[in-house]
Amino acid sequence: MVQAVAWIVERSNESDFDEDSNSSDNEVEGRMGAVQSLGIKLSVNKALCGYNFHIKHLDGHPLILRGKPGDIIKPGTVKGVVGKGIPNKKYPELQGNLFVEFDVGFPTDHFLEVENAYNIVRGCLPLSPKVNIPVGAQEISIMEYDEKKYSRGRGGDAYNEDSDDEQYEAHGARGVRCQQQ
């Protein structure tokens, strides 16, 4: 069972992609035995270039959590701080560990106003592997998938390809069928 505890995350005023963050959406707190867990959501900027924020410890003093530029934080990364968790019930001078699980909030689609600006961002990131495109490959568009919009009943249209054949046969035409043995 996870219980909420009174840890407060105060954000710095650093500019990043996550402009509309508010602390109630960006932190999740929990307590499991003598282990303190804290969930923090970082912007892509902070996940790649470093972060700096402070939390208020249970005894009231602030703890600064800092990540260096280049120490990449991926969604689901867990880092720990030894001895800064919940105090032990029998020995209050001993504290458990604090674990921080990070999530990364990506920017919205088309977050840059100028198309050429994506080339600047691309130039700062590691090169992507070259993809060999086979001769005769068909270029297609990919879109957001809305399950409610594109599925009917159990299987949805994509998994119900025989329905086209049945509809075609209903208008008088016969398709070629494999002979049963």
PDB file of C-alpha atoms in Angstrom:
ATOM      1  CA  MET A   1       0.000   0.000   0.000  1.00  0.00           C
ATOM      2  CA  VAL A   2       1.354   3.424  -0.946  1.00  0.00           C
ATOM      3  CA  GLN A   3       0.514   6.348   1.318  1.00  0.00           C
ATOM      4  CA  ALA A   4       0.977   9.985   0.416  1.00  0.00           C
ATOM      5  CA  VAL A   5       3.528  11.847   2.497  1.00  0.00           C
ATOM      6  CA  ALA A   6       4.246  15.538   2.870  1.00  0.00           C
ATOM      7  CA  TRP A   7       7.124  16.066   0.478  1.00  0.00           C
ATOM      8  CA  ILE A   8       6.902  19.274  -1.461  1.00  0.00           C
ATOM      9  CA  VAL A   9       8.717  19.741  -4.742  1.00  0.00           C
ATOM     10  CA  GLU A  10       9.528  23.332  -5.517  1.00  0.00           C
ATOM     11  CA  ARG A  11      10.537  24.035  -9.080  1.00  0.00           C
ATOM     12  CA  SER A  12      13.243  26.422 -10.196  1.00  0.00           C
ATOM     13  CA  ASN A  13      12.434  29.118 -12.741  1.00  0.00           C
ATOM     14  CA  GLU A  14      14.615  27.617 -15.458  1.00  0.00           C
ATOM     15  CA  SER A  15      13.129  27.875 -18.942  1.00  0.00           C
ATOM     16  CA  ASP A  16      12.422  24.622 -20.725  1.00  0.00           C
ATOM     17  CA  PHE A  17       9.880  22.884 -22.973  1.00  0.00           C
ATOM     18  CA  ASP A  18       7.593  22.094 -20.047  1.00  0.00           C
ATOM     19  CA  GLU A  19       6.154  25.586 -19.715  1.00  0.00           C
ATOM     20  CA  ASP A  20       2.750  24.708 -18.301  1.00  0.00           C
ATOM     21  CA  SER A  21       3.958  22.406 -15.531  1.00  0.00           C
ATOM     22  CA  ASN A  22       2.329  22.672 -12.165  1.00  0.00           C
ATOM     23  CA  SER A  23       3.589  20.698  -9.234  1.00  0.00           C
ATOM     24  CA  SER A  24       0.396  18.745  -8.567  1.00  0.00           C
ATOM     25  CA  ASP A  25       0.655  17.081 -11.990  1.00  0.00           C
ATOM     26  CA  ASN A  26       4.406  16.599 -11.882  1.00  0.00           C
ATOM     27  CA  GLU A  27       5.044  14.705  -8.692  1.00  0.00           C
ATOM     28  CA  VAL A  28       3.824  11.504  -7.166  1.00  0.00           C
ATOM     29  CA  GLU A  29       4.771  10.623  -3.642  1.00  0.00           C
ATOM     30  CA  GLY A  30       4.688   7.337  -1.807  1.00  0.00           C
ATOM     31  CA  ARG A  31       5.894   5.518   1.269  1.00  0.00           C
ATOM     32  CA  MET A  32       6.711   1.820   1.413  1.00  0.00           C
ATOM     33  CA  GLY A  33       8.120   0.770   4.786  1.00  0.00           C
ATOM     34  CA  ALA A  34      11.270   2.780   5.520  1.00  0.00           C
ATOM     35  CA  VAL A  35      11.724   3.563   1.842  1.00  0.00           C
ATOM     36  CA  GLN A  36      10.616   6.927   0.511  1.00  0.00           C
ATOM     37  CA  SER A  37       9.663   7.133  -3.143  1.00  0.00           C
ATOM     38  CA  LEU A  38       9.076  10.264  -5.151  1.00  0.00           C
ATOM     39  CA  GLY A  39       8.012  10.618  -8.779  1.00  0.00           C
ATOM     40  CA  ILE A  40       9.265  13.608 -10.744  1.00  0.00           C
ATOM     41  CA  LYS A  41       8.342  14.636 -14.277  1.00  0.00           C
ATOM     42  CA  LEU A  42      11.102  16.413 -16.191  1.00  0.00           C
ATOM     43  CA  SER A  43      10.972  18.214 -19.501  1.00  0.00           C
ATOM     44  CA  VAL A  44      13.065  16.853 -22.387  1.00  0.00           C
ATOM     45  CA  ASN A  45      15.372  19.820 -21.903  1.00  0.00           C
ATOM     46  CA  LYS A  46      16.097  18.894 -18.281  1.00  0.00           C
ATOM     47  CA  ALA A  47      16.268  15.158 -19.054  1.00  0.00           C
ATOM     48  CA  LEU A  48      19.061  15.799 -21.588  1.00  0.00           C
ATOM     49  CA  CYS A  49      20.765  18.923 -20.265  1.00  0.00           C
ATOM     50  CA  GLY A  50      20.544  18.505 -16.503  1.00  0.00           C
ATOM     51  CA  TYR A  51      18.067  19.433 -13.814  1.00  0.00           C
ATOM     52  CA  ASN A  52      18.175  21.309 -10.558  1.00  0.00           C
ATOM     53  CA  PHE A  53      15.347  21.422  -8.028  1.00  0.00           C
ATOM     54  CA  HIS A  54      14.842  21.021  -4.332  1.00  0.00           C
ATOM     55  CA  ILE A  55      12.465  19.059  -2.194  1.00  0.00           C
ATOM     56  CA  LYS A  56      11.537  19.580   1.414  1.00  0.00           C
ATOM     57  CA  HIS A  57      12.637  16.662   3.603  1.00  0.00           C
ATOM     58  CA  LEU A  58      10.247  15.297   6.221  1.00  0.00           C
ATOM     59  CA  ASP A  59      12.190  17.131   8.937  1.00  0.00           C
ATOM     60  CA  GLY A  60      11.733  20.412   7.053  1.00  0.00           C
ATOM     61  CA  HIS A  61      15.185  21.051   5.605  1.00  0.00           C
ATOM     62  CA  PRO A  62      15.582  21.364   1.822  1.00  0.00           C
ATOM     63  CA  LEU A  63      17.406  18.757  -0.259  1.00  0.00           C
ATOM     64  CA  ILE A  64      18.817  19.806  -3.621  1.00  0.00           C
ATOM     65  CA  LEU A  65      18.568  17.227  -6.396  1.00  0.00           C
ATOM     66  CA  ARG A  66      20.854  17.978  -9.293  1.00  0.00           C
ATOM     67  CA  GLY A  67      21.563  16.137 -12.534  1.00  0.00           C
ATOM     68  CA  LYS A  68      24.550  17.016 -14.693  1.00  0.00           C
ATOM     69  CA  PRO A  69      24.265  17.822 -18.397  1.00  0.00           C
ATOM     70  CA  GLY A  70      24.845  14.643 -20.361  1.00  0.00           C
ATOM     71  CA  ASP A  71      23.597  12.315 -17.601  1.00  0.00           C
ATOM     72  CA  ILE A  72      20.527  11.345 -19.626  1.00  0.00           C
ATOM     73  CA  ILE A  73      17.279  10.651 -17.786  1.00  0.00           C
ATOM     74  CA  LYS A  74      14.967   8.273 -19.656  1.00  0.00           C
ATOM     75  CA  PRO A  75      11.301   7.720 -18.774  1.00  0.00           C
ATOM     76  CA  GLY A  76      11.210   5.240 -15.898  1.00  0.00           C
ATOM     77  CA  THR A  77      14.766   5.952 -14.676  1.00  0.00           C
ATOM     78  CA  VAL A  78      15.068   5.380 -10.920  1.00  0.00           C
ATOM     79  CA  LYS A  79      17.815   7.039  -8.866  1.00  0.00           C
ATOM     80  CA  GLY A  80      18.377   6.741  -5.145  1.00  0.00           C
ATOM     81  CA  VAL A  81      19.689   8.783  -2.228  1.00  0.00           C
ATOM     82  CA  VAL A  82      21.008   6.694   0.663  1.00  0.00           C
ATOM     83  CA  GLY A  83      19.828   7.699   4.136  1.00  0.00           C
ATOM     84  CA  LYS A  84      17.331  10.405   3.134  1.00  0.00           C
ATOM     85  CA  GLY A  85      14.105   8.384   3.259  1.00  0.00           C
ATOM     86  CA  ILE A  86      11.680   7.626   6.065  1.00  0.00           C
ATOM     87  CA  PRO A  87      13.185   7.273   9.585  1.00  0.00           C
ATOM     88  CA  ASN A  88      13.291   3.739  11.009  1.00  0.00           C
ATOM     89  CA  LYS A  89      10.559   3.124  13.629  1.00  0.00           C
ATOM     90  CA  LYS A  90      12.878   1.417  16.139  1.00  0.00           C
ATOM     91  CA  TYR A  91      15.903   3.635  15.500  1.00  0.00           C
ATOM     92  CA  PRO A  92      14.688   7.122  14.468  1.00  0.00           C
ATOM     93  CA  GLU A  93      18.258   8.327  13.928  1.00  0.00           C
ATOM     94  CA  LEU A  94      18.511   5.836  11.024  1.00  0.00           C
ATOM     95  CA  GLN A  95      16.716   6.763   7.842  1.00  0.00           C
ATOM     96  CA  GLY A  96      15.745   4.586   4.923  1.00  0.00           C
ATOM     97  CA  ASN A  97      16.559   5.460   1.342  1.00  0.00           C
ATOM     98  CA  LEU A  98      14.879   7.929  -0.970  1.00  0.00           C
ATOM     99  CA  PHE A  99      14.125   6.709  -4.477  1.00  0.00           C
ATOM    100  CA  VAL A 100      13.186   9.089  -7.265  1.00  0.00           C
ATOM    101  CA  GLU A 101      11.451   7.719 -10.349  1.00  0.00           C
ATOM    102  CA  PHE A 102      11.609  10.056 -13.314  1.00  0.00           C
ATOM    103  CA  ASP A 103       9.150  10.538 -16.121  1.00  0.00           C
ATOM    104  CA  VAL A 104       9.922  12.694 -19.137  1.00  0.00           C
ATOM    105  CA  GLY A 105       7.314  15.009 -20.607  1.00  0.00           C
ATOM    106  CA  PHE A 106       7.844  15.467 -24.310  1.00  0.00           C
ATOM    107  CA  PRO A 107       6.852  18.694 -26.071  1.00  0.00           C
ATOM    108  CA  THR A 108       3.632  18.889 -28.044  1.00  0.00           C
ATOM    109  CA  ASP A 109       3.586  18.290 -31.798  1.00  0.00           C
ATOM    110  CA  HIS A 110       5.076  21.143 -33.829  1.00  0.00           C
ATOM    111  CA  PHE A 111       6.405  22.873 -30.706  1.00  0.00           C
ATOM    112  CA  LEU A 112       8.863  24.875 -32.812  1.00  0.00           C
ATOM    113  CA  GLU A 113       7.284  27.567 -34.945  1.00  0.00           C
ATOM    114  CA  VAL A 114       9.959  27.551 -37.641  1.00  0.00           C
ATOM    115  CA  GLU A 115      10.407  24.261 -39.533  1.00  0.00           C
ATOM    116  CA  ASN A 116      14.148  24.845 -39.977  1.00  0.00           C
ATOM    117  CA  ALA A 117      14.586  24.958 -36.189  1.00  0.00           C
ATOM    118  CA  TYR A 118      14.137  21.161 -36.082  1.00  0.00           C
ATOM    119  CA  ASN A 119      17.398  20.860 -38.045  1.00  0.00           C
ATOM    120  CA  ILE A 120      19.143  22.759 -35.243  1.00  0.00           C
ATOM    121  CA  VAL A 121      17.711  20.368 -32.644  1.00  0.00           C
ATOM    122  CA  ARG A 122      18.600  17.373 -34.857  1.00  0.00           C
ATOM    123  CA  GLY A 123      22.172  18.657 -35.156  1.00  0.00           C
ATOM    124  CA  CYS A 124      22.560  18.617 -31.371  1.00  0.00           C
ATOM    125  CA  LEU A 125      21.467  14.992 -30.995  1.00  0.00           C
ATOM    126  CA  PRO A 126      23.370  11.793 -31.848  1.00  0.00           C
ATOM    127  CA  LEU A 127      23.086  10.697 -35.467  1.00  0.00           C
ATOM    128  CA  SER A 128      20.297   8.288 -36.323  1.00  0.00           C
ATOM    129  CA  PRO A 129      21.314   5.076 -38.086  1.00  0.00           C
ATOM    130  CA  LYS A 130      20.967   5.228 -41.864  1.00  0.00           C
ATOM    131  CA  VAL A 131      17.957   3.341 -43.179  1.00  0.00           C
ATOM    132  CA  ASN A 132      18.284   1.516 -46.498  1.00  0.00           C
ATOM    133  CA  ILE A 133      14.993   1.872 -48.333  1.00  0.00           C
ATOM    134  CA  PRO A 134      14.269  -1.039 -50.692  1.00  0.00           C
ATOM    135  CA  VAL A 135      13.598  -0.286 -54.358  1.00  0.00           C
ATOM    136  CA  GLY A 136       9.877  -0.051 -55.014  1.00  0.00           C
ATOM    137  CA  ALA A 137       8.974   0.694 -51.395  1.00  0.00           C
ATOM    138  CA  GLN A 138       5.760   2.641 -51.001  1.00  0.00           C
ATOM    139  CA  GLU A 139       5.813   5.740 -48.826  1.00  0.00           C
ATOM    140  CA  ILE A 140       2.782   5.964 -46.573  1.00  0.00           C
ATOM    141  CA  SER A 141       1.512   8.434 -43.990  1.00  0.00           C
ATOM    142  CA  ILE A 142       1.185   7.432 -40.367  1.00  0.00           C
ATOM    143  CA  MET A 143      -1.367   9.076 -38.088  1.00  0.00           C
ATOM    144  CA  GLU A 144      -2.508   9.081 -34.499  1.00  0.00           C
ATOM    145  CA  TYR A 145      -4.547   5.973 -33.713  1.00  0.00           C
ATOM    146  CA  ASP A 146      -7.885   6.487 -32.004  1.00  0.00           C
ATOM    147  CA  GLU A 147      -9.187   3.071 -30.984  1.00  0.00           C
ATOM    148  CA  LYS A 148     -12.754   4.332 -30.571  1.00  0.00           C
ATOM    149  CA  LYS A 149     -12.770   5.811 -34.057  1.00  0.00           C
ATOM    150  CA  TYR A 150     -11.165   2.938 -35.951  1.00  0.00           C
ATOM    151  CA  SER A 151     -12.463  -0.188 -34.237  1.00  0.00           C
ATOM    152  CA  ARG A 152     -15.910  -1.661 -34.521  1.00  0.00           C
ATOM    153  CA  GLY A 153     -16.986  -4.461 -32.275  1.00  0.00           C
ATOM    154  CA  ARG A 154     -14.230  -6.916 -31.444  1.00  0.00           C
ATOM    155  CA  GLY A 155     -11.678  -6.724 -34.201  1.00  0.00           C
ATOM    156  CA  GLY A 156     -11.943  -3.421 -36.017  1.00  0.00           C
ATOM    157  CA  ASP A 157     -11.728  -2.903 -39.780  1.00  0.00           C
ATOM    158  CA  ALA A 158      -8.022  -3.678 -40.064  1.00  0.00           C
ATOM    159  CA  TYR A 159      -8.569  -7.189 -38.714  1.00  0.00           C
ATOM    160  CA  ASN A 160     -11.751  -7.856 -40.647  1.00  0.00           C
ATOM    161  CA  GLU A 161     -10.430  -7.861 -44.204  1.00  0.00           C
ATOM    162  CA  ASP A 162     -12.865 -10.568 -45.376  1.00  0.00           C
ATOM    163  CA  SER A 163     -15.711  -8.068 -45.018  1.00  0.00           C
ATOM    164  CA  ASP A 164     -14.689  -6.442 -48.321  1.00  0.00           C
ATOM    165  CA  ASP A 165     -14.944  -9.799 -50.128  1.00  0.00           C
ATOM    166  CA  GLU A 166     -18.358 -10.478 -48.616  1.00  0.00           C
ATOM    167  CA  GLN A 167     -19.588  -7.040 -49.638  1.00  0.00           C
ATOM    168  CA  TYR A 168     -18.220  -7.547 -53.180  1.00  0.00           C
ATOM    169  CA  GLU A 169     -19.937 -10.957 -53.488  1.00  0.00           C
ATOM    170  CA  ALA A 170     -23.222  -9.505 -52.247  1.00  0.00           C
ATOM    171  CA  HIS A 171     -23.379  -7.447 -55.438  1.00  0.00           C
ATOM    172  CA  GLY A 172     -23.278 -10.517 -57.675  1.00  0.00           C
ATOM    173  CA  ALA A 173     -19.555 -11.039 -58.289  1.00  0.00           C
ATOM    174  CA  ARG A 174     -17.741 -14.200 -57.238  1.00  0.00           C
ATOM    175  CA  GLY A 175     -14.167 -14.066 -56.023  1.00  0.00           C
ATOM    176  CA  VAL A 176     -11.636 -16.808 -56.699  1.00  0.00           C
ATOM    177  CA  ARG A 177     -11.597 -19.235 -53.802  1.00  0.00           C
ATOM    178  CA  CYS A 178      -9.158 -21.983 -52.864  1.00  0.00           C
ATOM    179  CA  GLN A 179     -10.596 -25.424 -53.424  1.00  0.00           C
ATOM    180  CA  GLN A 180     -11.195 -27.393 -50.243  1.00  0.00           C
ATOM    181  CA  GLN A 181      -9.699 -30.894 -50.187  1.00  0.00           C
TER     182      GLN A 181
END
